[in-house]
C-alpha positions as MATLAB code, in Angstrom:
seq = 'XXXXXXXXXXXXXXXXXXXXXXXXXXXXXXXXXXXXXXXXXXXXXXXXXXXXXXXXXXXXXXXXXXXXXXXXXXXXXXXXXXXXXXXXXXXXXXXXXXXXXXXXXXXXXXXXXXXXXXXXXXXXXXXXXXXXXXXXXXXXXXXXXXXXXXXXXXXXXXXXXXXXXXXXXXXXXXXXXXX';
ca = [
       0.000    0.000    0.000;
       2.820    2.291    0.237;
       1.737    4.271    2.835;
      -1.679    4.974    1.030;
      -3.811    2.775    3.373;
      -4.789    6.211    5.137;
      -6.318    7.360    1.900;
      -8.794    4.734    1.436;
     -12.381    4.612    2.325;
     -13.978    2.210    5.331;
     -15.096   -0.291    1.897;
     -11.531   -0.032    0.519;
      -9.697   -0.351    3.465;
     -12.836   -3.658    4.241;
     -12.379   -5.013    0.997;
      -8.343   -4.966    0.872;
      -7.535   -6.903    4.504;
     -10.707   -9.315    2.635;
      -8.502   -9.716   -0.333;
      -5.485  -10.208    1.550;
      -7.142  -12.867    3.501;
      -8.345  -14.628    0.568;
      -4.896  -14.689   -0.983;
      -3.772  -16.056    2.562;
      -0.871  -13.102    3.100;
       1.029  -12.246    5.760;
       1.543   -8.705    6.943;
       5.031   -7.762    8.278;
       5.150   -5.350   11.036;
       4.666   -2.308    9.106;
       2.232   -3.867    6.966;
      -0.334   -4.357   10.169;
       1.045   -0.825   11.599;
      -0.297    0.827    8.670;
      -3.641   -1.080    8.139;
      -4.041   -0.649   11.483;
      -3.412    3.041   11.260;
      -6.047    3.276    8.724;
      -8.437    1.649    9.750;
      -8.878    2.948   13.848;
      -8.978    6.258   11.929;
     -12.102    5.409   10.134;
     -13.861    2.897   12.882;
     -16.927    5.142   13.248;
     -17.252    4.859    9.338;
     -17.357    1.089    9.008;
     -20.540   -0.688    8.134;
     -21.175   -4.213    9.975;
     -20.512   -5.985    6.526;
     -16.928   -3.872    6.658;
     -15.962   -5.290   10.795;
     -17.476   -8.532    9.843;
     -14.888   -8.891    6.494;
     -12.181   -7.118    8.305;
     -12.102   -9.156   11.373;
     -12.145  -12.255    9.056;
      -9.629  -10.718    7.140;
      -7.218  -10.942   10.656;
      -8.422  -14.183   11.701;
      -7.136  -15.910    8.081;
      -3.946  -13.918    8.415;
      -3.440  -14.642   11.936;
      -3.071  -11.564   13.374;
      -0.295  -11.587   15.869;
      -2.317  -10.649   18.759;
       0.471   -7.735   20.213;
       0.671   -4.460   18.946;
      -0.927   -2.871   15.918;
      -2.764   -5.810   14.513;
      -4.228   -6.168   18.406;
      -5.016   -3.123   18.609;
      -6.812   -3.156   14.903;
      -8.499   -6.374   15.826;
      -9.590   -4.813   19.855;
     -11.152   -1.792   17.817;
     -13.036   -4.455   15.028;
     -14.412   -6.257   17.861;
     -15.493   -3.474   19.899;
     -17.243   -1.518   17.134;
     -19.090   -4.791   16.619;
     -20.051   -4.502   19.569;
     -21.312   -0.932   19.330;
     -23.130   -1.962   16.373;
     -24.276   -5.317   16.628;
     -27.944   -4.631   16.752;
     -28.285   -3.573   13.122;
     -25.962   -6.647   12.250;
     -27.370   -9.614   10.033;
     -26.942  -13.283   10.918;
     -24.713  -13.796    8.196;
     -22.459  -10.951    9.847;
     -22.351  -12.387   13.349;
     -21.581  -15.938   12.000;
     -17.805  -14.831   10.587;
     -16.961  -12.547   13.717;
     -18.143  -15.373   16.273;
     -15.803  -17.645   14.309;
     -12.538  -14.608   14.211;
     -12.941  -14.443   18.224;
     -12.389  -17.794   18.553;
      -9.553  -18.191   15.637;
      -7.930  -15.248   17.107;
      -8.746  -16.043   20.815;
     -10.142  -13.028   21.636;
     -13.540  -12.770   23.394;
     -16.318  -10.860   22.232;
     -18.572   -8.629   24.715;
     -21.236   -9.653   26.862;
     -23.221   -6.787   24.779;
     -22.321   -8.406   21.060;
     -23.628  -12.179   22.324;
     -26.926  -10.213   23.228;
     -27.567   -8.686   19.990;
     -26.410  -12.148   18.125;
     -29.478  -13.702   20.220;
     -31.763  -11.381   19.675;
     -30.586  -11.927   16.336;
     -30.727  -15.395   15.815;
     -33.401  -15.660   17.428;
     -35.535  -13.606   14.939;
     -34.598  -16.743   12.863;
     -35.411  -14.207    9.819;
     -31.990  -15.285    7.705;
     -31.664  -18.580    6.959;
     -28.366  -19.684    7.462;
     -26.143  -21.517    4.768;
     -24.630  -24.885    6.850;
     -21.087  -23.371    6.586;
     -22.831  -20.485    8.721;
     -24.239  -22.316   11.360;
     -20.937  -24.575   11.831;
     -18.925  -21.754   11.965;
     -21.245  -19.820   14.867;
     -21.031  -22.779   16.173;
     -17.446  -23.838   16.502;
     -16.931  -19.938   17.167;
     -19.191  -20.153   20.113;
     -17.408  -23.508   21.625;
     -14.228  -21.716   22.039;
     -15.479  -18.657   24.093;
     -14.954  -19.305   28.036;
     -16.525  -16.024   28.867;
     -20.345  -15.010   29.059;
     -21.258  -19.179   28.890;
     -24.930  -18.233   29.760;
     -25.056  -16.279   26.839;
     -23.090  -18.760   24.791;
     -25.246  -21.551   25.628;
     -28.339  -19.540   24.332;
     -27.361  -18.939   21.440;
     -25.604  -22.458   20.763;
     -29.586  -23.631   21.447;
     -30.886  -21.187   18.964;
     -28.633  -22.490   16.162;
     -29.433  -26.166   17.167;
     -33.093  -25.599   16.868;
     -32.012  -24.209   13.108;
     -30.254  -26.770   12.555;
     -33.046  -29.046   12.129;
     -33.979  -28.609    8.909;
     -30.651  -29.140    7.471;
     -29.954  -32.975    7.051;
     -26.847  -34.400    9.204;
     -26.131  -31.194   10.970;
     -28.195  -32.349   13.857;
     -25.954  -35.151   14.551;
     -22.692  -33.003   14.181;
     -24.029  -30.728   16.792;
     -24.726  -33.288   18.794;
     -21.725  -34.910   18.453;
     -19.475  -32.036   19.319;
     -17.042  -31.536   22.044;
     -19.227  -28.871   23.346;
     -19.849  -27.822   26.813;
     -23.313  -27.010   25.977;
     -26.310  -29.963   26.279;
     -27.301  -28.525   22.438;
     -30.037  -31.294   21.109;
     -31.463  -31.547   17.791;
];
């Protein structure tokens, strides 16, 4: 980037850690420094569909969690949490799974919203989706009430999808989730 990260818009800056995921990079030091930079600038900016990609973005990359990309990933996870009530399903499913790639817990406040959510059952949910809220949601030690809610709301839509049921089910999780 050059230096030019500053320059870009919430979208571009969104859409670039996205494409670096995809192509599986790895940032040096500078490299997270600067998209760091960048991005805490324009936090207040970002659209759910922007923290959702970006904080994928630093889970495929595997943000070293110390220093700028911590710092980017802190910010990503607490403007979630600012704006998780205007989130969709499909944009809680991919930050549930970055907390837990990342280890990083999300707040008591985000879980909320991704039940209320959920719950609305409004969206359905692709079967990638659901197994990655719910291996995200296994890894979290914090907020387990919460947690548990919300791995019962994606068992119960899990249902209808054939063989999902018994993965649940099956799954090293805490949680008494039945389908």
């Amino acid at each position: 980037v050059n230096g030019n990260a500053g320059a870009l818009s919430p979208v571009e800056i969104a859409n670039s850690l996205w494409a670096l995921g995809r192509l599986r990079e790895r940032l040096c030091e500078e490299g997270w420094k600067e998209w760091s930079a960048a991005a805490v600038r324009k936090t207040s900016f970002f659209k759910p569909e922007d923290l959702a990609r970006s904080l994928w973005a630093c889970a495929v990359m595997r943000a070293p969690m110390q220093g700028a990309p911590l710092e980017l990933v802190e910010m990503l996870i607490n403007a979630s949490a600012r704006r998780a009530r205007v989130f969709s399903a499909r944009q809680v499913t991919p930050i549930l799974w970055a907390c837990r790639r990342l280890q990083q817990e999300p707040s008591s406040e985000f879980l909320e919203a991704a039940l209320a959510i959920m719950g609305r059952g409004k969206e359905t949910l692709a079967i990638e989706e659901v197994t990655r809220a719910v291996w995200g949601c296994q890894g979290l030690q914090q907020h387990r009430h919460l947690v548990e809610q919300l791995l019962q709301i994606l068992a119960v839509g899990a249902e209808s999808v054939e063989g999902l049921g018994a993965v649940l089910c099956q799954s090293p999780n805490p949680c008494s989730a039945r389908v």
